[in-house]
Structures are given as C-alpha cells and as structure tokens.
C-alpha cells in the first residue's frame, strides 16, 4: 500500500483538529504551520474532509475548521477514504470488481485479505488516539514487532546486478 501525501497530510490535519479545544475552530494556516505543510494544500484537504462530513468550516475572523464529530469516532480509515476513496484498490477498482482466470484466480482473495488487514489497523485507530500520541495496544504490538520495522528492498534483476556502476 502506498500512502499518498494527500492522505498523510489529511491525517496530520485531523490530528491537529482532534488536539484542539472541543468546539473551537482552528485556522488552516495554524494547522499548516504546526505540521510544516503547504497552506494551500492543507486548505484543499480540509475542504475535502468537510465535503465528506468529517470537518466543519466557518468563515470569518473567528472561523476555521473543527471536527464534525468527536475525535474518538473518526478513524484513520475514515480520513483516508475521505481524501483517497477505498482503502485497497486494484488498478483503481475495488477487489470485488476484478476478475482473474487460470493460475491467478486466487489473487482476488489475496486482495480481500490485504484490504481486511488494512481495515484491522486503520479502522481501529482514531484521530483522538493519534492526537494523544497513543494507539490501541493490539496495534502497538504489531508496530513493535521488529519484522514490522524491517524494510524489504525490491528484488534486483539479474541484468541490473551484472551492470557495472557508472563512473
């Protein structure tokens, strides 16, 4: 899974709103500065979150943005879906819409399992958890596993491995 800058920024903006005093509107420029993000991009993302019903906006000197419901009731998955659409797609389609034949038939079930595992994490962490700097114990346990933190590089093709380095 690839996390886009849009999804990353949306989650960070939601965390800033979750950390704000309940009911208080926060300016987009304040959120952008706190997270060191481009102001215009943040405003665009907040507009998308408002369109999805996760954020409310108000114009004027006392305006800005606030969460539309309690932060504990907004999952990371809600925020990602609001700005990116479904959590897991295959060539831009949901796994139900893809069809495989022959020896690749089982691949559809793999995509269902990938989506279920993304949900198992992203639907069980709220923006309140994020703002508080904590995550549910079972998610923290997964993240603490040394294998979760180990990066795996893409395999190197034989033709690339035989090439001499450029000088």
PDB file of C-alpha atoms in Angstrom:
ATOM      1  CA  UNK A   1       0.000   0.000   0.000  1.00  0.00           C
ATOM      2  CA  UNK A   2       1.211   3.442  -0.877  1.00  0.00           C
ATOM      3  CA  UNK A   3       0.216   6.302   1.428  1.00  0.00           C
ATOM      4  CA  UNK A   4      -0.114   9.463  -0.658  1.00  0.00           C
ATOM      5  CA  UNK A   5       0.954  12.896   0.554  1.00  0.00           C
ATOM      6  CA  UNK A   6      -2.729  13.828   0.462  1.00  0.00           C
ATOM      7  CA  UNK A   7      -3.687  11.023   2.888  1.00  0.00           C
ATOM      8  CA  UNK A   8      -0.667  11.720   5.119  1.00  0.00           C
ATOM      9  CA  UNK A   9      -1.460  15.439   5.297  1.00  0.00           C
ATOM     10  CA  UNK A  10      -5.167  14.751   5.912  1.00  0.00           C
ATOM     11  CA  UNK A  11      -4.318  12.513   8.870  1.00  0.00           C
ATOM     12  CA  UNK A  12      -1.935  15.109  10.287  1.00  0.00           C
ATOM     13  CA  UNK A  13      -4.518  17.877   9.876  1.00  0.00           C
ATOM     14  CA  UNK A  14      -7.168  15.706  11.560  1.00  0.00           C
ATOM     15  CA  UNK A  15      -4.793  15.077  14.464  1.00  0.00           C
ATOM     16  CA  UNK A  16      -4.309  18.842  14.906  1.00  0.00           C
ATOM     17  CA  UNK A  17      -8.075  19.352  14.927  1.00  0.00           C
ATOM     18  CA  UNK A  18      -8.508  16.496  17.411  1.00  0.00           C
ATOM     19  CA  UNK A  19      -5.951  18.115  19.724  1.00  0.00           C
ATOM     20  CA  UNK A  20      -7.769  21.469  19.646  1.00  0.00           C
ATOM     21  CA  UNK A  21     -10.161  22.559  22.352  1.00  0.00           C
ATOM     22  CA  UNK A  22     -13.523  20.849  21.618  1.00  0.00           C
ATOM     23  CA  UNK A  23     -15.793  23.057  19.529  1.00  0.00           C
ATOM     24  CA  UNK A  24     -13.048  25.580  18.779  1.00  0.00           C
ATOM     25  CA  UNK A  25     -12.367  26.480  15.152  1.00  0.00           C
ATOM     26  CA  UNK A  26      -8.732  26.303  14.044  1.00  0.00           C
ATOM     27  CA  UNK A  27      -7.378  28.270  11.104  1.00  0.00           C
ATOM     28  CA  UNK A  28      -5.997  26.305   8.169  1.00  0.00           C
ATOM     29  CA  UNK A  29      -2.780  28.319   8.329  1.00  0.00           C
ATOM     30  CA  UNK A  30      -2.361  27.312  12.007  1.00  0.00           C
ATOM     31  CA  UNK A  31      -2.718  23.641  11.104  1.00  0.00           C
ATOM     32  CA  UNK A  32      -0.315  24.019   8.186  1.00  0.00           C
ATOM     33  CA  UNK A  33       2.290  25.771  10.331  1.00  0.00           C
ATOM     34  CA  UNK A  34       2.008  23.237  13.175  1.00  0.00           C
ATOM     35  CA  UNK A  35       2.647  20.354  10.784  1.00  0.00           C
ATOM     36  CA  UNK A  36       5.012  22.198   8.416  1.00  0.00           C
ATOM     37  CA  UNK A  37       2.736  21.594   5.436  1.00  0.00           C
ATOM     38  CA  UNK A  38       1.887  23.876   2.490  1.00  0.00           C
ATOM     39  CA  UNK A  39      -1.037  26.110   3.498  1.00  0.00           C
ATOM     40  CA  UNK A  40      -2.913  25.883   0.173  1.00  0.00           C
ATOM     41  CA  UNK A  41      -2.632  22.095   0.121  1.00  0.00           C
ATOM     42  CA  UNK A  42      -3.969  21.924   3.684  1.00  0.00           C
ATOM     43  CA  UNK A  43      -6.920  24.173   2.800  1.00  0.00           C
ATOM     44  CA  UNK A  44      -7.726  21.911  -0.161  1.00  0.00           C
ATOM     45  CA  UNK A  45      -7.545  18.798   2.002  1.00  0.00           C
ATOM     46  CA  UNK A  46      -9.686  20.361   4.736  1.00  0.00           C
ATOM     47  CA  UNK A  47     -12.268  21.208   2.088  1.00  0.00           C
ATOM     48  CA  UNK A  48     -12.343  17.548   1.090  1.00  0.00           C
ATOM     49  CA  UNK A  49     -12.749  16.482   4.706  1.00  0.00           C
ATOM     50  CA  UNK A  50     -15.597  18.992   5.073  1.00  0.00           C
ATOM     51  CA  UNK A  51     -17.262  17.643   1.924  1.00  0.00           C
ATOM     52  CA  UNK A  52     -17.051  14.141   3.452  1.00  0.00           C
ATOM     53  CA  UNK A  53     -18.711  15.379   6.646  1.00  0.00           C
ATOM     54  CA  UNK A  54     -15.683  14.850   8.889  1.00  0.00           C
ATOM     55  CA  UNK A  55     -14.875  18.538   9.334  1.00  0.00           C
ATOM     56  CA  UNK A  56     -16.977  21.684   9.671  1.00  0.00           C
ATOM     57  CA  UNK A  57     -15.801  25.043   8.417  1.00  0.00           C
ATOM     58  CA  UNK A  58     -16.755  28.590   9.304  1.00  0.00           C
ATOM     59  CA  UNK A  59     -15.764  31.797   7.572  1.00  0.00           C
ATOM     60  CA  UNK A  60     -14.759  34.992   9.281  1.00  0.00           C
ATOM     61  CA  UNK A  61     -12.325  36.247  11.886  1.00  0.00           C
ATOM     62  CA  UNK A  62     -13.341  33.538  14.357  1.00  0.00           C
ATOM     63  CA  UNK A  63     -13.653  30.931  11.616  1.00  0.00           C
ATOM     64  CA  UNK A  64     -11.581  27.988  10.604  1.00  0.00           C
ATOM     65  CA  UNK A  65     -12.117  24.247  10.872  1.00  0.00           C
ATOM     66  CA  UNK A  66     -13.183  21.803  13.547  1.00  0.00           C
ATOM     67  CA  UNK A  67     -14.094  18.141  13.629  1.00  0.00           C
ATOM     68  CA  UNK A  68     -17.752  17.486  12.833  1.00  0.00           C
ATOM     69  CA  UNK A  69     -17.990  14.738  15.448  1.00  0.00           C
ATOM     70  CA  UNK A  70     -15.956  13.580  18.436  1.00  0.00           C
ATOM     71  CA  UNK A  71     -12.380  12.625  17.533  1.00  0.00           C
ATOM     72  CA  UNK A  72     -12.827   9.175  19.124  1.00  0.00           C
ATOM     73  CA  UNK A  73     -15.486   8.437  16.492  1.00  0.00           C
ATOM     74  CA  UNK A  74     -13.307   9.281  13.479  1.00  0.00           C
ATOM     75  CA  UNK A  75     -10.953   6.511  12.419  1.00  0.00           C
ATOM     76  CA  UNK A  76      -7.848   6.883  10.311  1.00  0.00           C
ATOM     77  CA  UNK A  77      -9.690   4.824   7.693  1.00  0.00           C
ATOM     78  CA  UNK A  78     -12.496   7.431   7.622  1.00  0.00           C
ATOM     79  CA  UNK A  79      -9.982  10.174   6.876  1.00  0.00           C
ATOM     80  CA  UNK A  80      -8.124   8.165   4.227  1.00  0.00           C
ATOM     81  CA  UNK A  81     -11.370   7.212   2.479  1.00  0.00           C
ATOM     82  CA  UNK A  82     -12.489  10.851   2.515  1.00  0.00           C
ATOM     83  CA  UNK A  83      -9.455  12.017   0.552  1.00  0.00           C
ATOM     84  CA  UNK A  84      -8.454   8.899  -1.409  1.00  0.00           C
ATOM     85  CA  UNK A  85     -11.519   6.671  -1.741  1.00  0.00           C
ATOM     86  CA  UNK A  86     -11.420   2.951  -0.888  1.00  0.00           C
ATOM     87  CA  UNK A  87      -8.519   1.704   1.253  1.00  0.00           C
ATOM     88  CA  UNK A  88      -7.496  -1.016  -1.189  1.00  0.00           C
ATOM     89  CA  UNK A  89      -7.952  -0.949  -4.931  1.00  0.00           C
ATOM     90  CA  UNK A  90      -6.550  -2.982  -7.774  1.00  0.00           C
ATOM     91  CA  UNK A  91      -5.866  -0.926 -10.884  1.00  0.00           C
ATOM     92  CA  UNK A  92      -8.265   1.670  -9.482  1.00  0.00           C
ATOM     93  CA  UNK A  93     -11.115  -0.807  -8.852  1.00  0.00           C
ATOM     94  CA  UNK A  94     -12.326  -2.473  -5.664  1.00  0.00           C
ATOM     95  CA  UNK A  95     -11.313  -6.147  -5.319  1.00  0.00           C
ATOM     96  CA  UNK A  96     -14.912  -7.246  -6.000  1.00  0.00           C
ATOM     97  CA  UNK A  97     -14.670  -5.739  -9.466  1.00  0.00           C
ATOM     98  CA  UNK A  98     -11.547  -7.562 -10.637  1.00  0.00           C
ATOM     99  CA  UNK A  99     -11.672 -10.934 -12.308  1.00  0.00           C
ATOM    100  CA  UNK A 100      -8.811 -13.392 -12.649  1.00  0.00           C
ATOM    101  CA  UNK A 101      -8.505 -16.601 -14.611  1.00  0.00           C
ATOM    102  CA  UNK A 102      -6.310 -19.657 -14.678  1.00  0.00           C
ATOM    103  CA  UNK A 103      -3.460 -19.852 -12.207  1.00  0.00           C
ATOM    104  CA  UNK A 104      -4.083 -16.314 -10.930  1.00  0.00           C
ATOM    105  CA  UNK A 105      -7.664 -16.979  -9.718  1.00  0.00           C
ATOM    106  CA  UNK A 106      -6.624 -16.903  -6.039  1.00  0.00           C
ATOM    107  CA  UNK A 107      -5.221 -13.388  -6.414  1.00  0.00           C
ATOM    108  CA  UNK A 108      -8.643 -11.843  -5.787  1.00  0.00           C
ATOM    109  CA  UNK A 109      -8.748 -13.487  -2.349  1.00  0.00           C
ATOM    110  CA  UNK A 110      -5.282 -12.107  -1.636  1.00  0.00           C
ATOM    111  CA  UNK A 111      -6.598  -8.580  -2.329  1.00  0.00           C
ATOM    112  CA  UNK A 112      -9.553  -9.216   0.012  1.00  0.00           C
ATOM    113  CA  UNK A 113      -7.090 -10.272   2.732  1.00  0.00           C
ATOM    114  CA  UNK A 114      -4.925  -7.191   2.131  1.00  0.00           C
ATOM    115  CA  UNK A 115      -7.980  -4.944   2.460  1.00  0.00           C
ATOM    116  CA  UNK A 116      -9.124  -6.736   5.633  1.00  0.00           C
ATOM    117  CA  UNK A 117      -5.706  -6.255   7.225  1.00  0.00           C
ATOM    118  CA  UNK A 118      -5.607  -2.566   6.313  1.00  0.00           C
ATOM    119  CA  UNK A 119      -9.034  -2.218   7.903  1.00  0.00           C
ATOM    120  CA  UNK A 120      -7.877  -4.105  11.006  1.00  0.00           C
ATOM    121  CA  UNK A 121      -5.404  -1.303  11.657  1.00  0.00           C
ATOM    122  CA  UNK A 122      -6.826   1.873  10.105  1.00  0.00           C
ATOM    123  CA  UNK A 123     -10.387   1.357  11.381  1.00  0.00           C
ATOM    124  CA  UNK A 124      -9.212   0.756  14.947  1.00  0.00           C
ATOM    125  CA  UNK A 125      -7.075   3.850  15.427  1.00  0.00           C
ATOM    126  CA  UNK A 126      -8.961   7.113  15.912  1.00  0.00           C
ATOM    127  CA  UNK A 127      -7.767  10.634  15.280  1.00  0.00           C
ATOM    128  CA  UNK A 128      -8.120  11.082  19.075  1.00  0.00           C
ATOM    129  CA  UNK A 129      -5.571   8.270  19.537  1.00  0.00           C
ATOM    130  CA  UNK A 130      -3.285   9.959  17.037  1.00  0.00           C
ATOM    131  CA  UNK A 131      -3.598  13.375  18.714  1.00  0.00           C
ATOM    132  CA  UNK A 132      -2.893  11.828  22.118  1.00  0.00           C
ATOM    133  CA  UNK A 133       0.211  10.069  20.788  1.00  0.00           C
ATOM    134  CA  UNK A 134      -1.170   6.661  21.665  1.00  0.00           C
ATOM    135  CA  UNK A 135      -2.548   3.778  19.692  1.00  0.00           C
ATOM    136  CA  UNK A 136      -4.586   0.757  20.804  1.00  0.00           C
ATOM    137  CA  UNK A 137      -2.477  -1.962  22.444  1.00  0.00           C
ATOM    138  CA  UNK A 138      -3.007  -4.540  19.699  1.00  0.00           C
ATOM    139  CA  UNK A 139      -1.910  -2.042  17.040  1.00  0.00           C
ATOM    140  CA  UNK A 140       1.111  -1.000  19.146  1.00  0.00           C
ATOM    141  CA  UNK A 141       2.049  -4.673  19.477  1.00  0.00           C
ATOM    142  CA  UNK A 142       2.017  -5.107  15.690  1.00  0.00           C
ATOM    143  CA  UNK A 143       4.111  -1.939  15.225  1.00  0.00           C
ATOM    144  CA  UNK A 144       6.613  -3.029  17.897  1.00  0.00           C
ATOM    145  CA  UNK A 145       7.352  -6.320  16.145  1.00  0.00           C
ATOM    146  CA  UNK A 146      10.907  -5.999  14.762  1.00  0.00           C
ATOM    147  CA  UNK A 147       9.736  -7.538  11.485  1.00  0.00           C
ATOM    148  CA  UNK A 148       7.232  -4.698  11.040  1.00  0.00           C
ATOM    149  CA  UNK A 149      10.058  -2.172  11.149  1.00  0.00           C
ATOM    150  CA  UNK A 150      12.344  -4.073   8.782  1.00  0.00           C
ATOM    151  CA  UNK A 151      12.395  -2.669   5.280  1.00  0.00           C
ATOM    152  CA  UNK A 152      12.422  -5.105   2.425  1.00  0.00           C
ATOM    153  CA  UNK A 153      14.019  -3.966  -0.793  1.00  0.00           C
ATOM    154  CA  UNK A 154      12.663  -4.865  -4.189  1.00  0.00           C
ATOM    155  CA  UNK A 155      14.500  -7.784  -5.780  1.00  0.00           C
ATOM    156  CA  UNK A 156      17.304  -6.811  -8.116  1.00  0.00           C
ATOM    157  CA  UNK A 157      17.010  -8.253 -11.597  1.00  0.00           C
ATOM    158  CA  UNK A 158      19.946 -10.283 -12.898  1.00  0.00           C
ATOM    159  CA  UNK A 159      20.507  -7.857 -15.766  1.00  0.00           C
ATOM    160  CA  UNK A 160      20.725  -4.916 -13.348  1.00  0.00           C
ATOM    161  CA  UNK A 161      23.009  -6.826 -10.991  1.00  0.00           C
ATOM    162  CA  UNK A 162      25.516  -7.586 -13.818  1.00  0.00           C
ATOM    163  CA  UNK A 163      25.846  -3.987 -14.957  1.00  0.00           C
ATOM    164  CA  UNK A 164      28.917  -2.175 -13.810  1.00  0.00           C
ATOM    165  CA  UNK A 165      28.350   1.032 -11.861  1.00  0.00           C
ATOM    166  CA  UNK A 166      28.575   4.264 -13.846  1.00  0.00           C
ATOM    167  CA  UNK A 167      31.587   6.388 -13.218  1.00  0.00           C
TER     168      UNK A 167
END
